[in-house]
Amino acid sequence: MASMKLPDSVPSPTQGSERLSRAFQVDENVIVWILGHRNAFQRKKIKEIYQQLYKESIIYLLHSKLSGMLKKAIVLWINEAPERDVMLAHEALKRRKKINQLQALVEIACASSPHHLMAVRRAYCSLYECSIEEDIISHVLHISTSLQKLLVSLVSSYRHDQEFVDLNIAKSEAAKLHEAIEKKQLDNDDVVWILATRNFFQLKATLQRCHRSAINSSGNGDLNFLFRAVILCIDSPEKHFAEVIRASTAGQWSTDKDSLTRAIVTRAEIDMKKIKGEYFKMSNTNLDDAVAIDVSGVYRDFLMALIGGNILFSRPVSSVVLNHGKLVLFGIYFW
């Protein structure tokens, strides 16, 4: 359930490419307006046509013309989903940021399909000439052996993607999970094997038989934090991403724009409407209002476009205006 709004009449990829070429020379608001209102297929065609027309990569231009979080968000957005997740996984491992950044690996493995995970693994090897597993293992000083064990198992698995549930297995494995939580043995071989190999339908049946209070109070360490992220991504991805956004905008991680950007960009075309609903239940606040308050500038405008909110242009209205739903900048129609 995507939240972003598409034009009633979408210009062709050629028109989009030509307008973006003018926008690179004029105003980043136009870039936001165009790319923030195109779906994955339309963005892919624009990339292809732009390369044909101007003999250069639009991604290269975005890197050179934009800066800061706006650049990061738009570059992630214009890449296809597997390449986008590769960038997020590589950044989480290489930059050695806080533990919450490693949620990106959990989300790739547990909040998307097995086929998507395989595509990410292939793209990672192609781009960086090593596997995700190798990069996880190579960060011995950054990640504990328990975290390595969990993350390697998650990203290297290939789950059966059919709806098959054995209720006897669900009952038995729920007991194993509960025992491991009580004994604080979250890196137990049985726990890791269950979470990394069972299909999502089987896992949801298992989690329904677990005491949620026990899961929520499993501890405060890094392993406990990622364990809860795994459980929530499997059981309710929209709740997980709503919590990521809530934490990043509530100041728990000092306005974590990396997590905010990741959650919005990766889920805008998947389940953002559900995420907005869960966010409201958690905070009694609209996600649109939280984003509008917490971030600023054209970066804010871009995130607002992806969540389907009202864009508050950072430029004076004298230079950027709307005319019958079309963006007009200095007399040029960009919609």
GROMACS .gro file of N, CA, C and O in nm, residues 5 29 32-37 288 292 297-315 317 320 322 327 335:
model
  136
    5LYS      N    1   0.197   0.996  -0.416
    5LYS     CA    2   0.094   1.033  -0.513
    5LYS      C    3   0.156   1.049  -0.651
    5LYS      O    4   0.256   1.118  -0.668
   29ASN      N    5   1.436   2.169  -0.593
   29ASN     CA    6   1.293   2.146  -0.567
   29ASN      C    7   1.226   2.072  -0.682
   29ASN      O    8   1.136   1.991  -0.661
   32VAL      N    9   1.308   1.705  -0.669
   32VAL     CA   10   1.225   1.643  -0.567
   32VAL      C   11   1.083   1.622  -0.619
   32VAL      O   12   1.024   1.515  -0.601
   33TRP      N   13   1.030   1.722  -0.685
   33TRP     CA   14   0.892   1.713  -0.731
   33TRP      C   15   0.875   1.603  -0.836
   33TRP      O   16   0.777   1.527  -0.833
   34ILE      N   17   0.970   1.592  -0.927
   34ILE     CA   18   0.959   1.491  -1.032
   34ILE      C   19   0.982   1.351  -0.976
   34ILE      O   20   0.896   1.263  -0.987
   35LEU      N   21   1.098   1.328  -0.914
   35LEU     CA   22   1.131   1.193  -0.869
   35LEU      C   23   1.046   1.149  -0.751
   35LEU      O   24   1.021   1.030  -0.732
   36GLY      N   25   0.997   1.244  -0.671
   36GLY     CA   26   0.912   1.208  -0.558
   36GLY      C   27   0.772   1.169  -0.598
   36GLY      O   28   0.693   1.126  -0.513
   37HIS      N   29   0.740   1.183  -0.727
   37HIS     CA   30   0.607   1.146  -0.776
   37HIS      C   31   0.616   1.047  -0.893
   37HIS      O   32   0.536   1.051  -0.986
  288ASP      N   33   0.290   1.265   0.900
  288ASP     CA   34   0.317   1.385   0.821
  288ASP      C   35   0.360   1.501   0.911
  288ASP      O   36   0.457   1.572   0.881
  292ALA      N   37   0.731   1.686   0.922
  292ALA     CA   38   0.734   1.830   0.893
  292ALA      C   39   0.803   1.907   1.005
  292ALA      O   40   0.871   2.007   0.980
  297GLY      N   41   1.388   2.190   0.517
  297GLY     CA   42   1.444   2.213   0.385
  297GLY      C   43   1.388   2.122   0.277
  297GLY      O   44   1.280   2.062   0.292
  298VAL      N   45   1.461   2.108   0.170
  298VAL     CA   46   1.417   2.027   0.057
  298VAL      C   47   1.418   1.879   0.093
  298VAL      O   48   1.341   1.800   0.039
  299TYR      N   49   1.506   1.841   0.185
  299TYR     CA   50   1.506   1.703   0.237
  299TYR      C   51   1.371   1.670   0.297
  299TYR      O   52   1.314   1.563   0.271
  300ARG      N   53   1.316   1.761   0.376
  300ARG     CA   54   1.182   1.742   0.432
  300ARG      C   55   1.079   1.730   0.320
  300ARG      O   56   0.992   1.642   0.323
  301ASP      N   57   1.088   1.815   0.218
  301ASP     CA   58   0.993   1.811   0.108
  301ASP      C   59   0.993   1.675   0.039
  301ASP      O   60   0.887   1.623   0.002
  302PHE      N   61   1.112   1.618   0.023
  302PHE     CA   62   1.122   1.489  -0.044
  302PHE      C   63   1.058   1.379   0.039
  302PHE      O   64   0.981   1.297  -0.013
  303LEU      N   65   1.088   1.375   0.168
  303LEU     CA   66   1.026   1.274   0.255
  303LEU      C   67   0.875   1.290   0.257
  303LEU      O   68   0.800   1.192   0.255
  304MET      N   69   0.828   1.415   0.259
  304MET     CA   70   0.684   1.440   0.258
  304MET      C   71   0.620   1.388   0.130
  304MET      O   72   0.509   1.335   0.132
  305ALA      N   73   0.690   1.402   0.018
  305ALA     CA   74   0.637   1.350  -0.109
  305ALA      C   75   0.622   1.198  -0.103
  305ALA      O   76   0.522   1.142  -0.149
  306LEU      N   77   0.720   1.130  -0.042
  306LEU     CA   78   0.717   0.984  -0.037
  306LEU      C   79   0.607   0.931   0.055
  306LEU      O   80   0.553   0.823   0.030
  307ILE      N   81   0.577   1.004   0.161
  307ILE     CA   82   0.472   0.957   0.252
  307ILE      C   83   0.334   1.010   0.215
  307ILE      O   84   0.236   0.985   0.284
  308GLY      N   85   0.328   1.085   0.103
  308GLY     CA   86   0.200   1.136   0.057
  308GLY      C   87   0.152   1.258   0.132
  308GLY      O   88   0.032   1.288   0.132
  309GLY      N   89   0.244   1.331   0.195
  309GLY     CA   90   0.207   1.452   0.268
  309GLY      C   91   0.209   1.575   0.180
  309GLY      O   92   0.242   1.568   0.061
  310ASN      N   93   0.173   1.687   0.238
  310ASN     CA   94   0.175   1.814   0.166
  310ASN      C   95   0.316   1.870   0.167
  310ASN      O   96   0.377   1.885   0.272
  311ILE      N   97   0.368   1.902   0.048
  311ILE     CA   98   0.503   1.956   0.037
  311ILE      C   99   0.500   2.104   0.067
  311ILE      O  100   0.424   2.180   0.010
  312LEU      N  101   0.590   2.144   0.159
  312LEU     CA  102   0.603   2.285   0.195
  312LEU      C  103   0.732   2.335   0.131
  312LEU      O  104   0.841   2.313   0.182
  313PHE      N  105   0.719   2.400   0.016
  313PHE     CA  106   0.838   2.438  -0.058
  313PHE      C  107   0.930   2.528   0.024
  313PHE      O  108   0.885   2.620   0.091
  314SER      N  109   1.061   2.498   0.013
  314SER     CA  110   1.160   2.578   0.085
  314SER      C  111   1.191   2.708   0.013
  314SER      O  112   1.245   2.801   0.071
  315ARG      N  113   1.158   2.715  -0.117
  315ARG     CA  114   1.182   2.838  -0.194
  315ARG      C  115   1.063   2.933  -0.180
  315ARG      O  116   0.951   2.891  -0.151
  317VAL      N  117   0.742   3.137  -0.288
  317VAL     CA  118   0.639   3.097  -0.384
  317VAL      C  119   0.648   3.178  -0.512
  317VAL      O  120   0.590   3.141  -0.614
  320VAL      N  121   0.858   2.929  -0.724
  320VAL     CA  122   0.802   2.796  -0.741
  320VAL      C  123   0.652   2.805  -0.715
  320VAL      O  124   0.610   2.837  -0.606
  322LEU      N  125   0.236   2.643  -0.817
  322LEU     CA  126   0.156   2.537  -0.874
  322LEU      C  127   0.050   2.598  -0.963
  322LEU      O  128  -0.014   2.696  -0.925
  327LEU      N  129   0.376   2.169  -1.159
  327LEU     CA  130   0.481   2.251  -1.105
  327LEU      C  131   0.536   2.342  -1.214
  327LEU      O  132   0.570   2.297  -1.322
  335TRP      N  133   0.591   1.914  -1.417
  335TRP     CA  134   0.513   1.798  -1.375
  335TRP      C  135   0.503   1.697  -1.486
  335TRP      O  136   0.528   1.579  -1.464
   0.00000   0.00000   0.00000
